[in-house]
Short mmCIF file of C-alpha atoms (C1' of nucleotides) in Angstrom, two decimals:
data_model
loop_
_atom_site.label_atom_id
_atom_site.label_comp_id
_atom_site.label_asym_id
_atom_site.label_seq_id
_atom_site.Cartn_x
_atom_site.Cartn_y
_atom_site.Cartn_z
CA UNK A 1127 -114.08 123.22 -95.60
CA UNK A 1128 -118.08 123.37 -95.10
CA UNK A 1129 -119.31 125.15 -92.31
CA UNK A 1130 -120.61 123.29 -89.31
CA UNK A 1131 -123.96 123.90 -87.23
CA UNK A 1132 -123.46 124.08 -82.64
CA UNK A 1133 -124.96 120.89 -82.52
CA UNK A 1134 -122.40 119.20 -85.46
CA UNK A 1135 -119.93 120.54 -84.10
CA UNK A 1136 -120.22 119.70 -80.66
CA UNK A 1137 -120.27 116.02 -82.28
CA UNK A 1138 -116.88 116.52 -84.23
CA UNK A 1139 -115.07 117.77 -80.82
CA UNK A 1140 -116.44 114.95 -78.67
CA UNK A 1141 -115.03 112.68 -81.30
CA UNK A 1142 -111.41 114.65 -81.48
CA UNK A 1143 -111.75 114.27 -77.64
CA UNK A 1144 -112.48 110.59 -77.01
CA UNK A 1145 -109.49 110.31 -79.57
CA UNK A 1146 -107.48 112.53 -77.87
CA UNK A 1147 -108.10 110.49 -74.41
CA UNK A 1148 -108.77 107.40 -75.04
CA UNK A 1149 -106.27 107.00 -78.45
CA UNK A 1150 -109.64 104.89 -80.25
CA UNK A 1151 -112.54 106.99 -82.23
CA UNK A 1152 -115.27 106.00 -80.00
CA UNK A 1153 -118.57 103.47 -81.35
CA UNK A 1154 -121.64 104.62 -82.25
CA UNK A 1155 -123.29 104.58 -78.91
CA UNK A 1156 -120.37 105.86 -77.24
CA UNK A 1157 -120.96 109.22 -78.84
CA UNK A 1158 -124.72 108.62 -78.12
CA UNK A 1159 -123.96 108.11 -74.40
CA UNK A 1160 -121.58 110.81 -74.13
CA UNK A 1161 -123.81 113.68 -75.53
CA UNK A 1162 -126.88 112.53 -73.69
CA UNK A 1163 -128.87 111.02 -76.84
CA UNK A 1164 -131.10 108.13 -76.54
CA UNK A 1165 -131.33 106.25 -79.88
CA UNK A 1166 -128.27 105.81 -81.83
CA UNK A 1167 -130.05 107.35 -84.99
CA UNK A 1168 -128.56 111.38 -85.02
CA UNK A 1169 -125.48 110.14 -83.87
CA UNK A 1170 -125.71 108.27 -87.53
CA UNK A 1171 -127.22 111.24 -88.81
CA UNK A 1172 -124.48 113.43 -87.61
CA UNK A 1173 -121.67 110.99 -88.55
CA UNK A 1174 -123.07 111.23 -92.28
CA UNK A 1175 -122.85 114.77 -92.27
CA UNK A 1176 -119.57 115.32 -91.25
CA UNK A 1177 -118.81 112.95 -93.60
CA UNK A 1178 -120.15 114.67 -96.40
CA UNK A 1179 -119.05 117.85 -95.35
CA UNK A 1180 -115.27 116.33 -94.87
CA UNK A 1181 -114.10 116.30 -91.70
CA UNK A 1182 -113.98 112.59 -90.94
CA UNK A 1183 -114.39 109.08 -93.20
CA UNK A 1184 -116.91 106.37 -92.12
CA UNK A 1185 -115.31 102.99 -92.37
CA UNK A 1186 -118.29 100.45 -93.33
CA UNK A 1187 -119.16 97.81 -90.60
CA UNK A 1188 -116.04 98.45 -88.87
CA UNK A 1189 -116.52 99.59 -85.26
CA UNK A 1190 -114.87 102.22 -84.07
CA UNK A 1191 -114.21 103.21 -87.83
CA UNK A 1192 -114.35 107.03 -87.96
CA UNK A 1193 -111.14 108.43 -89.00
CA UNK A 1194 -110.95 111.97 -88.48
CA UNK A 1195 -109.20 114.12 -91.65
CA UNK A 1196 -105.98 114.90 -91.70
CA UNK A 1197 -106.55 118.36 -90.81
CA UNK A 1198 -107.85 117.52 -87.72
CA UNK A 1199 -104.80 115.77 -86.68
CA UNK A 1200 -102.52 117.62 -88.23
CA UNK A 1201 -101.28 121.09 -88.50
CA UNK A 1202 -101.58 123.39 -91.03
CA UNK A 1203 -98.37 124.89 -92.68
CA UNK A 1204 -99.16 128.68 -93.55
CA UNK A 1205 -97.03 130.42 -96.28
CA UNK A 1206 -98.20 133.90 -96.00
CA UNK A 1207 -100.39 135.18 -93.58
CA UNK A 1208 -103.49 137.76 -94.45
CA UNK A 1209 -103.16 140.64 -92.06
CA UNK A 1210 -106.58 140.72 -89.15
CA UNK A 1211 -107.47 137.36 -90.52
CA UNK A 1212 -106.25 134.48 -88.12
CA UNK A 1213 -106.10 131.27 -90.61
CA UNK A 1214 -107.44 131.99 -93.91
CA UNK A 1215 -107.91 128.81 -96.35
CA UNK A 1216 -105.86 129.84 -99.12
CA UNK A 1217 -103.03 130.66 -96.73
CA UNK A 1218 -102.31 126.85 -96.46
CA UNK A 1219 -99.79 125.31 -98.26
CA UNK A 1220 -99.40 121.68 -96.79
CA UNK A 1221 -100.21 120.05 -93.64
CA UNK A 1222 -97.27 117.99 -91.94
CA UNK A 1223 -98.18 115.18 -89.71
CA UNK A 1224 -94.88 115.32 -87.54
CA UNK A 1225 -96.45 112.25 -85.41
CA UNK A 1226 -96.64 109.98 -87.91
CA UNK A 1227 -93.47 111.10 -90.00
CA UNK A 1228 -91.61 109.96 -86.70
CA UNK A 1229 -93.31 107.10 -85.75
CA UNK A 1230 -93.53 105.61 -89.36
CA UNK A 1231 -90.29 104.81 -89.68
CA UNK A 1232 -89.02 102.64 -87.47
CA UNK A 1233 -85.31 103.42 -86.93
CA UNK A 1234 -85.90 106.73 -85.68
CA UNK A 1235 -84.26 107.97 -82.25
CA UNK A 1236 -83.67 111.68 -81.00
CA UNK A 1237 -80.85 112.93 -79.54
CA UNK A 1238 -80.38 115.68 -77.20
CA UNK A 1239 -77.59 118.23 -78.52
CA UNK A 1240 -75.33 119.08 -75.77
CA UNK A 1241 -72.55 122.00 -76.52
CA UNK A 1242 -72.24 124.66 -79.54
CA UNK A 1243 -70.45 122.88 -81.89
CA UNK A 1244 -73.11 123.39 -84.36
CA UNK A 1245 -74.56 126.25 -83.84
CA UNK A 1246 -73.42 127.67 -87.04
CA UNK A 1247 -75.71 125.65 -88.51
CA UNK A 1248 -78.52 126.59 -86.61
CA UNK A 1249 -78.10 123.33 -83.74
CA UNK A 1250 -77.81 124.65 -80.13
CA UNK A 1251 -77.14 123.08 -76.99
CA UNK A 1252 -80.73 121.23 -75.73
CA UNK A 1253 -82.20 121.23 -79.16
CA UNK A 1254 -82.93 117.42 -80.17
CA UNK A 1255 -82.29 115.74 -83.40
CA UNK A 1256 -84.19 113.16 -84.81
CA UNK A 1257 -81.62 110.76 -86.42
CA UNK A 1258 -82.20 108.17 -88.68
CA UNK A 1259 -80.01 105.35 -87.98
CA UNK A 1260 -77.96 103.78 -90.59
CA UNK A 1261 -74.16 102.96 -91.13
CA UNK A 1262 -73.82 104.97 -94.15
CA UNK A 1263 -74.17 108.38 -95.66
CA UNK A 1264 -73.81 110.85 -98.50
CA UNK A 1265 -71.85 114.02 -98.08
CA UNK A 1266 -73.48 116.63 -97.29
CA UNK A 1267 -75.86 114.83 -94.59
CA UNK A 1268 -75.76 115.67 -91.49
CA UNK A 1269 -74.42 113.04 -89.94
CA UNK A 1270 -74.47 111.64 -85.72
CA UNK A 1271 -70.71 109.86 -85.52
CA UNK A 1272 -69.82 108.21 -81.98
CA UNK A 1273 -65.93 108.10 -80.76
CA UNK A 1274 -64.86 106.92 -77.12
CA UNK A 1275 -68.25 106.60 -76.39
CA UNK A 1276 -69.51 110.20 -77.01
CA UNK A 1277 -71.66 111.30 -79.72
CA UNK A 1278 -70.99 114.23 -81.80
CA UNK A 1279 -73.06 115.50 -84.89
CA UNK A 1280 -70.84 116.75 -87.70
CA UNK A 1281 -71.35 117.68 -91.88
CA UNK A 1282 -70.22 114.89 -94.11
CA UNK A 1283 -67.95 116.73 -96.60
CA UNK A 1284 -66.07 115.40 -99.64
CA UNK A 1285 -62.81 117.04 -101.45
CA UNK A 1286 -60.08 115.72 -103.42
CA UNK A 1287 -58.81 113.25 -100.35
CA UNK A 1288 -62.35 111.75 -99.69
CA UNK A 1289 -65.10 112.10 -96.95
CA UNK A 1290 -64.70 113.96 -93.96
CA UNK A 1291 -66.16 115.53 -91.01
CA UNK A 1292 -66.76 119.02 -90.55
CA UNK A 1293 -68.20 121.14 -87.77
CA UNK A 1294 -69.96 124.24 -87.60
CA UNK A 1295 -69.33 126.36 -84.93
CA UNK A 1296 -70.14 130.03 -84.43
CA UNK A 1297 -67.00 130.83 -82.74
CA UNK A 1298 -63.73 129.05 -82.05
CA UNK A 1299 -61.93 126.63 -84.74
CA UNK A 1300 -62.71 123.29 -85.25
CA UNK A 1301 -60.82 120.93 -87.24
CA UNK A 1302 -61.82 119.01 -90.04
CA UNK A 1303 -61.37 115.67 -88.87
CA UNK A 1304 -60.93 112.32 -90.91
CA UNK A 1305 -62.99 109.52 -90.72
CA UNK A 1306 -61.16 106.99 -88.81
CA UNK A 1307 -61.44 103.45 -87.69
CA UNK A 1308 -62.62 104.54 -84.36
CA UNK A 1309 -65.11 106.25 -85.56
CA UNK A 1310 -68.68 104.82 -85.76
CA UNK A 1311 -71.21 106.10 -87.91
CA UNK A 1312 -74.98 105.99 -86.43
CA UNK A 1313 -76.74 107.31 -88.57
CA UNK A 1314 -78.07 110.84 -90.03
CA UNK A 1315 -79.87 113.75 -88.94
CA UNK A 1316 -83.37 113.77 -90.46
CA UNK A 1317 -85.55 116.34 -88.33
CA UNK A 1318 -84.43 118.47 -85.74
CA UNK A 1319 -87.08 119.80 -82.70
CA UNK A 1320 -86.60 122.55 -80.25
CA UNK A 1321 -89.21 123.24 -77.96
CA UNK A 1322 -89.97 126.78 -76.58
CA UNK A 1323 -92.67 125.90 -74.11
CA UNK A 1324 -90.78 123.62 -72.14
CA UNK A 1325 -87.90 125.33 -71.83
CA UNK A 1326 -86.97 128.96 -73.03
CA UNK A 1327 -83.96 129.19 -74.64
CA UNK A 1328 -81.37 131.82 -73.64
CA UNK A 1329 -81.72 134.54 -76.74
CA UNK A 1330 -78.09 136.34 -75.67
CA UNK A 1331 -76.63 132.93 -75.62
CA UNK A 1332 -77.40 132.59 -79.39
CA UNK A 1333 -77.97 135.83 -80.28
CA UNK B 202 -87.79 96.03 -71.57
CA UNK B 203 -88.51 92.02 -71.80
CA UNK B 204 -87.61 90.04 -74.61
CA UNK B 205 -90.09 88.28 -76.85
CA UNK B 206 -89.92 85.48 -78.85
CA UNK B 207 -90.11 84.99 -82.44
CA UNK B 208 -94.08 84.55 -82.48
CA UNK B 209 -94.58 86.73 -80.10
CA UNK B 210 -92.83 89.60 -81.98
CA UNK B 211 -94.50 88.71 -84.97
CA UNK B 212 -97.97 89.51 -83.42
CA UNK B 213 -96.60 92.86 -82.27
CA UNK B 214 -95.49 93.84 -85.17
CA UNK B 215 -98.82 93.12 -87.36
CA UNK B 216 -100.44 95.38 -84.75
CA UNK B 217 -98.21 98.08 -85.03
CA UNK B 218 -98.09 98.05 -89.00
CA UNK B 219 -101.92 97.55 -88.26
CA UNK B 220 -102.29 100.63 -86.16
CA UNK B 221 -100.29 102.52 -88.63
CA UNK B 222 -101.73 101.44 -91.78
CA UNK B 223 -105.98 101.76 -90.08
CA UNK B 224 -105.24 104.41 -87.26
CA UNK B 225 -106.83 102.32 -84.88
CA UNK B 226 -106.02 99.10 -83.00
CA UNK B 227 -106.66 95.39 -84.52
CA UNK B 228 -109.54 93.41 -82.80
CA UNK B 229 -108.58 90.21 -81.48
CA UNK B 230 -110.32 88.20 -84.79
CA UNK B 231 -108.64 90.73 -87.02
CA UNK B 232 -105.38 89.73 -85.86
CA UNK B 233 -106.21 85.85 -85.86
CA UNK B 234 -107.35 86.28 -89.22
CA UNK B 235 -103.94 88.68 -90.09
CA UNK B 236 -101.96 85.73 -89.16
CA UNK B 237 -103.69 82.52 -89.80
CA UNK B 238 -105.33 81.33 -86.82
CA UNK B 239 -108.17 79.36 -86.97
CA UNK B 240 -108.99 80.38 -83.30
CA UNK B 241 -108.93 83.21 -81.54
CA UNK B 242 -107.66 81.75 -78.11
CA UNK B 243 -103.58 82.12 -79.37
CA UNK B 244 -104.43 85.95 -79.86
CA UNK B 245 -105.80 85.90 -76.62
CA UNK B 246 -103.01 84.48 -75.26
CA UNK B 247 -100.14 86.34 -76.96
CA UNK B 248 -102.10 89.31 -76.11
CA UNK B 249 -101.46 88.75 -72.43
CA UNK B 250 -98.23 87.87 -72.78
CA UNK B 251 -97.34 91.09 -74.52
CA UNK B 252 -99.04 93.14 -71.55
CA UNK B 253 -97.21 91.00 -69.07
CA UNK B 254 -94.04 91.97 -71.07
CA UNK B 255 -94.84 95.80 -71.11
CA UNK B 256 -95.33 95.70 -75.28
CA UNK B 257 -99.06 96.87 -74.56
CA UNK B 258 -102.00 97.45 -72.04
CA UNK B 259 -105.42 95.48 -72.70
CA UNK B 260 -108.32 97.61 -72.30
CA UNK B 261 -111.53 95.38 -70.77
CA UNK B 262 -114.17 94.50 -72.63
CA UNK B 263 -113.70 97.60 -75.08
CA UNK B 264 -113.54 96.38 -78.43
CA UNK B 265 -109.87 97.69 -80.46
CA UNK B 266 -109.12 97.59 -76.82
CA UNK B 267 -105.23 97.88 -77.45
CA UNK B 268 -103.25 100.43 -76.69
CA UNK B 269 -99.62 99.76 -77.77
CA UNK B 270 -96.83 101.21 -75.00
CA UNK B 271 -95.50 104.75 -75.23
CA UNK B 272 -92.03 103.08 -76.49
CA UNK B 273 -93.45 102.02 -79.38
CA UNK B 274 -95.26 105.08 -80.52
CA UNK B 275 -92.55 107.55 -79.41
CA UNK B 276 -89.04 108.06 -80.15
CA UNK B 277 -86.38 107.80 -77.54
CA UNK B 278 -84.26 110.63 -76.41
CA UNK B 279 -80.99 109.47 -75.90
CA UNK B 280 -78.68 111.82 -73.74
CA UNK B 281 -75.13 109.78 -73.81
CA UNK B 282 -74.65 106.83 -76.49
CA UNK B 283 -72.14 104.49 -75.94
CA UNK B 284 -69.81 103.87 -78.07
CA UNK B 285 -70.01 100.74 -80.50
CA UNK B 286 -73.70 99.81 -78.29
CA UNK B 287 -76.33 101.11 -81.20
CA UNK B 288 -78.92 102.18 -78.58
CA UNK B 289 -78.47 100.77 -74.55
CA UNK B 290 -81.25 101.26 -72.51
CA UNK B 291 -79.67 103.02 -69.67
CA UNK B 292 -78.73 105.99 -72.16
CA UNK B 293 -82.30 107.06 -72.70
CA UNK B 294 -83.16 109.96 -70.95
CA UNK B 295 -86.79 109.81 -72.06
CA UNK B 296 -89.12 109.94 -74.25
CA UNK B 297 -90.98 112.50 -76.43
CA UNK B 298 -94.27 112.22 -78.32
CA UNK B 299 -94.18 114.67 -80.74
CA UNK B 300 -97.31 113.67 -82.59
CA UNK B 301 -99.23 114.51 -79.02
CA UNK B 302 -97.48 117.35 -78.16
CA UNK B 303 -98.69 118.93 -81.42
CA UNK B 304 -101.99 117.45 -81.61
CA UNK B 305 -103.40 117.62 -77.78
CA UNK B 306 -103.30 121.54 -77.82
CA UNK B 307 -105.89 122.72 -80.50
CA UNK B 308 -105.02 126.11 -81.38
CA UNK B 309 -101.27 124.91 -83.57
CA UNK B 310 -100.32 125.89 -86.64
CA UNK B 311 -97.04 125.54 -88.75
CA UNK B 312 -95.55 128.50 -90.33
CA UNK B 313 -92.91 128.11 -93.33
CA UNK B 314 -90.09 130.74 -92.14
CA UNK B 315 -89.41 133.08 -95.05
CA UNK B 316 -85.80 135.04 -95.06
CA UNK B 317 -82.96 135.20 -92.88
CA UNK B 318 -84.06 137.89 -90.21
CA UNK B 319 -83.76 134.93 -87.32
CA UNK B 320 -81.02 133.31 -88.53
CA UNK B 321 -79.20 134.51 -85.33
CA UNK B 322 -81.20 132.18 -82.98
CA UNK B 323 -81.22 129.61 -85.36
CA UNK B 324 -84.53 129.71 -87.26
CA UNK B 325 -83.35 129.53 -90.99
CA UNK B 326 -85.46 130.10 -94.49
CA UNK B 327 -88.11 127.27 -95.05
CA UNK B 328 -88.07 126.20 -91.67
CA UNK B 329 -90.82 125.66 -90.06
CA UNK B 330 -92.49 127.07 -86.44
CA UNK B 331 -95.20 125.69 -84.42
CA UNK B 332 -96.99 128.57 -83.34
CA UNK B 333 -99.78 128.54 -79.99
CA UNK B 334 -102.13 131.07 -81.49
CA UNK B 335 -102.90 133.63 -78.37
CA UNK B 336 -102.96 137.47 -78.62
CA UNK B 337 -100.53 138.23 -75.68
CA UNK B 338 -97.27 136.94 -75.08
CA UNK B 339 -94.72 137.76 -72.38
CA UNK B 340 -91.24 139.55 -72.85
CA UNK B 341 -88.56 136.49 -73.29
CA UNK B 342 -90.95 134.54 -76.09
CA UNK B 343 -90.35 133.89 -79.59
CA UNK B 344 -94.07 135.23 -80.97
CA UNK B 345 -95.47 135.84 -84.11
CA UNK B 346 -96.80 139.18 -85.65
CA UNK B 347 -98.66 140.13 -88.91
CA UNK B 348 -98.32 143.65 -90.20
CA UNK B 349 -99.42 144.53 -94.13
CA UNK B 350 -100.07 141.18 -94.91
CA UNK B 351 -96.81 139.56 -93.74
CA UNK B 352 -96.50 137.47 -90.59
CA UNK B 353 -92.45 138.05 -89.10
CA UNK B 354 -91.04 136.07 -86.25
CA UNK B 355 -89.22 138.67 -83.47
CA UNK B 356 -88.22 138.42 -79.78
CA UNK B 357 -90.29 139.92 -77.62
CA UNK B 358 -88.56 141.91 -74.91
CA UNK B 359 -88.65 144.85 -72.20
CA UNK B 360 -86.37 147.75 -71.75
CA UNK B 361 -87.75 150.97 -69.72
CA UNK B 362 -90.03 152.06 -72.11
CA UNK B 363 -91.77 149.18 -72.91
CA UNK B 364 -92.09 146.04 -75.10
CA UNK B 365 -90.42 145.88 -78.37
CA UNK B 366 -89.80 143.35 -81.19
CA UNK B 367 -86.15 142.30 -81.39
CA UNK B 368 -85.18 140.34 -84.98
CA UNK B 369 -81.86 138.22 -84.56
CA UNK B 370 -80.29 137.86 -87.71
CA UNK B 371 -76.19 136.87 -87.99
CA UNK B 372 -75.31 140.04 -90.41
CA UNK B 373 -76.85 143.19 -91.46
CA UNK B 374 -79.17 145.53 -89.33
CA UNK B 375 -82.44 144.93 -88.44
CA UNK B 376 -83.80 147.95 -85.79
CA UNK B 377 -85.75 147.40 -83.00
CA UNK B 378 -89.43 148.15 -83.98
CA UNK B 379 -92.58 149.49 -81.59
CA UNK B 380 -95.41 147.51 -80.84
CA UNK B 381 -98.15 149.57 -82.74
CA UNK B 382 -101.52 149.20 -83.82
CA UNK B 383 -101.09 147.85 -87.23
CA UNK B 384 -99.41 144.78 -86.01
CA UNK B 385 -101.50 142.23 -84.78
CA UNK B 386 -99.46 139.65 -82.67
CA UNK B 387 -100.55 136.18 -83.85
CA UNK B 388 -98.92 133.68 -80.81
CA UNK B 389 -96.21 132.28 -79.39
CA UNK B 390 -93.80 129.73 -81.20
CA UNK B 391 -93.46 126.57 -79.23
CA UNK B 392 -91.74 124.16 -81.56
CA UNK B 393 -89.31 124.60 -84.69
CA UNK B 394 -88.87 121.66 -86.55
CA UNK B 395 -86.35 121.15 -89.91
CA UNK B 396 -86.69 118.59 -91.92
CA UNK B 397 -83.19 117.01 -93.31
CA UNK B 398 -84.49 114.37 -95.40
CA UNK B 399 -87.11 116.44 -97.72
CA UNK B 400 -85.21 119.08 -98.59
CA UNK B 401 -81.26 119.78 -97.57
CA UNK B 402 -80.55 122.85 -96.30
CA UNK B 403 -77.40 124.52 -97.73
CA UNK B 404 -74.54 124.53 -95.28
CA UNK B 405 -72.98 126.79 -97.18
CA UNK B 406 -75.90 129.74 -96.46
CA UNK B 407 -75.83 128.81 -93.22
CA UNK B 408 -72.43 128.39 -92.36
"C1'" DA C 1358 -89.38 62.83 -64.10
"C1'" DA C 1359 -92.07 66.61 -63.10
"C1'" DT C 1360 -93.09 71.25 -63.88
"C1'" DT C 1361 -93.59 75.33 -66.38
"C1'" DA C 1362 -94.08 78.15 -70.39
"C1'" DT C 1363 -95.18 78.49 -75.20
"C1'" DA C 1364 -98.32 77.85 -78.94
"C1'" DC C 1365 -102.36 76.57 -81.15
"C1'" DA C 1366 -107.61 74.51 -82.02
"C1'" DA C 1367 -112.57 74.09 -81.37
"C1'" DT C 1368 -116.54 75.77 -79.39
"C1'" DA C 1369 -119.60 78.80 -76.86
"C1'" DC C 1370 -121.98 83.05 -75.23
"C1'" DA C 1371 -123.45 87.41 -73.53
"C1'" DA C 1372 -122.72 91.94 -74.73
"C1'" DA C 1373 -121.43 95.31 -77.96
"C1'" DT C 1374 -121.83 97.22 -82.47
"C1'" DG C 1375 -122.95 99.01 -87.20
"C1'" DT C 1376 -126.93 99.58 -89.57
"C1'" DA C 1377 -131.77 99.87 -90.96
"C1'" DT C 1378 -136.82 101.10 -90.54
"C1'" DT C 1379 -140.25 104.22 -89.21
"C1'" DG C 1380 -141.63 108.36 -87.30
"C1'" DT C 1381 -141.89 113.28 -85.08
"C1'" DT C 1382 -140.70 118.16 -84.68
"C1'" DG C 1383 -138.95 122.42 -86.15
"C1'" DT C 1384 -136.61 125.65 -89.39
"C1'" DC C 1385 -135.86 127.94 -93.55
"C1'" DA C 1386 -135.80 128.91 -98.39
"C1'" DA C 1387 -138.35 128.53 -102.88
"C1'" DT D 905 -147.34 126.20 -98.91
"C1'" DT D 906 -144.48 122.99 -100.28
"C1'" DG D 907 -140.09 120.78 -100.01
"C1'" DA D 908 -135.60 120.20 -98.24
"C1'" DC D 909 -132.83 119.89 -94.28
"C1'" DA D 910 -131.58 119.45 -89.43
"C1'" DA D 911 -132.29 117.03 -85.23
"C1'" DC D 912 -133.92 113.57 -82.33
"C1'" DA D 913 -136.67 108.96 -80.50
"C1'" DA D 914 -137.93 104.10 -80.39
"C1'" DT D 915 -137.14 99.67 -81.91
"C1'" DA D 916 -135.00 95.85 -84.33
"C1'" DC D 917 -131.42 92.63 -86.08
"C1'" DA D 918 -127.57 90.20 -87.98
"C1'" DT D 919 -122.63 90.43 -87.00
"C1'" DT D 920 -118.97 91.40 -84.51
"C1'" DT D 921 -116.36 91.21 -80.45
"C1'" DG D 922 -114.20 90.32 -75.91
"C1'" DT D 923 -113.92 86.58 -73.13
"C1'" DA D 924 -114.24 81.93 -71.21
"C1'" DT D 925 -113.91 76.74 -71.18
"C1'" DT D 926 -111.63 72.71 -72.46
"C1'" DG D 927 -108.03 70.46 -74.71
"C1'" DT D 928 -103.57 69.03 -77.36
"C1'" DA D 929 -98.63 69.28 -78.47
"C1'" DT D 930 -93.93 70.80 -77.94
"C1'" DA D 931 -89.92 72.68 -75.83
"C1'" DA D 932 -87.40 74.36 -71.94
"C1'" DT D 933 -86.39 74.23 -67.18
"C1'" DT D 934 -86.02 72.40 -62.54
#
DNA sequence: AATTATACAATACAAATGTATTGTTGTCAA
DNA sequence: TTGACAACAATACATTTGTATTGTATAATT
């Protein structure tokens, strides 16, 4: 990505801003207005230039049409990390947009995990799935059944006598259990979140 | 949340596929046009309606002026689900926007986790971390430190003589390690996302 | 029967908006 | 010193855009 100069710069984070607080790229003359300019010319200018230098698409005769680029609002996925240097280019191997992965798809809802019975597979109490609901599922998903109007999140397995439902405790037994008439399928785990910031979780509780 | 009639629906959805598919809101003609109005007055007019309903908030006199309603950007979090109901209302405990969690605080980045030296508090190969780049962190956190080359993901914690990095894994040593001058800590990891539907992770490993 | 809500059309208008033209000033490398 | 680039000002203009006015038709509700 090309280098920017203060003054193209400062244009590029006003824009991220005004997205950022107002959820619409601002027009021209709201950029002109906001950094004190009185002709909408260098906003143009400026616009141009960040477009040719990448960070952000001009959408012709379509106000409010700047679209910033991806990895502006996104974040970068690192694979290996240079020692001193903080993000190097060639460190990047993808950028995920979580936001739009979620809200894409329609029949998305999380679900906040309560109890350990899958923390074997890495699922603790308070961490929240992301579940893609649907009535079916292949073994091997990881699957969100309800029964007696509690939800539970189990494997999907398959052996000789058909599917069934496994948990994954790290401690204790848990049954295999059968997939019954009672049982309603909601759908199937598809990302699963756990925030830090927000709430720390207990390290001897897991560890 | 209100319910909306056929029509009414139908001009809520073109805006969200709209807002999805341009990143910013429809203008009112854009939507007439979208769904074969020959006037823009029955925009106008479902556009109030929606607001009325709670689908959407009207901002005046900007142009894209539309900001669709946190429900229909974010995901609910459900906390009990009844059984048989798909989703009831008075089971959602709130809502999360992951998109602007990850998005509103610059200084993000993803990191791919590599091995199994975490597996103990449930961070597993190829997931990945959000990481808050800062260059402090306080005992209790989950940060992230480079030494040679390679970025590692250890607790950070206090004892009498000082800080130290803690790894967690589920079998095999790891020891406790100094903080010294060759590592450089790299932040604090806020999120940890896995992604089910891309790429399975083996229950088996994990189990 | 009267009222209300829904749903759409035609027309109008001031303000906003993307874009263009022309020009000035300063910096920096060739 | 010449040319390229960055950075900004003043002005102009055809469209676009939010909004308003007036009106018609249908269905549901009171």
């Amino acid at each position: 990505m090309k280098s920017l100069t203060e003054k193209q710069d400062r244009v590029l984070q006003f824009i991220i801003n005004f997205v950022r607080d107002n959820s619409v790229p601002p027009t021209v003359r709201e950029i002109m207005r906001g950094l004190g300019f009185s002709s909408p010319r260098p906003v143009q200018d400026h616009l141009k230039i960040l477009q040719r230098k990448g960070y952000l698409t001009i959408k012709n005769k379509v106000s409010r049409g700047i679209e910033l680029s991806p990895h502006l609002i996104e974040i970068p996925v690192l694979g290996r990390v240079g020692a001193g240097k903080v993000i190097a280019e060639q460190d990047i191997e993808g950028y995920i947009d979580v936001g739009k992965i979620l809200t894409t798809s329609k029949d998305l809802f999380g679900l906040r995990v309560k109890g350990s019975s899958m923390a074997g597979a890495g699922i603790h109490d308070q961490d929240i799935v992301v579940v893609c609901r649907q009535p079916f599922a292949d073994p091997g998903d990881l699957v969100v059944v309800v029964r007696n109007g509690e939800a539970f999140i189990r494997w999907l397995r398959k052996n000789d006598n058909g599917l069934y439902l496994q948990a994954n405790a790290l401690e204790g037994e848990y049954p295999n259990e059968e997939l019954t008439d009672d049982l309603n399928m909601m759908g199937k785990v598809v990302f699963m979140l756990r925030n830090y910031s927000y709430q720390l979780v207990n390290p001897s509780r897991i560890g």
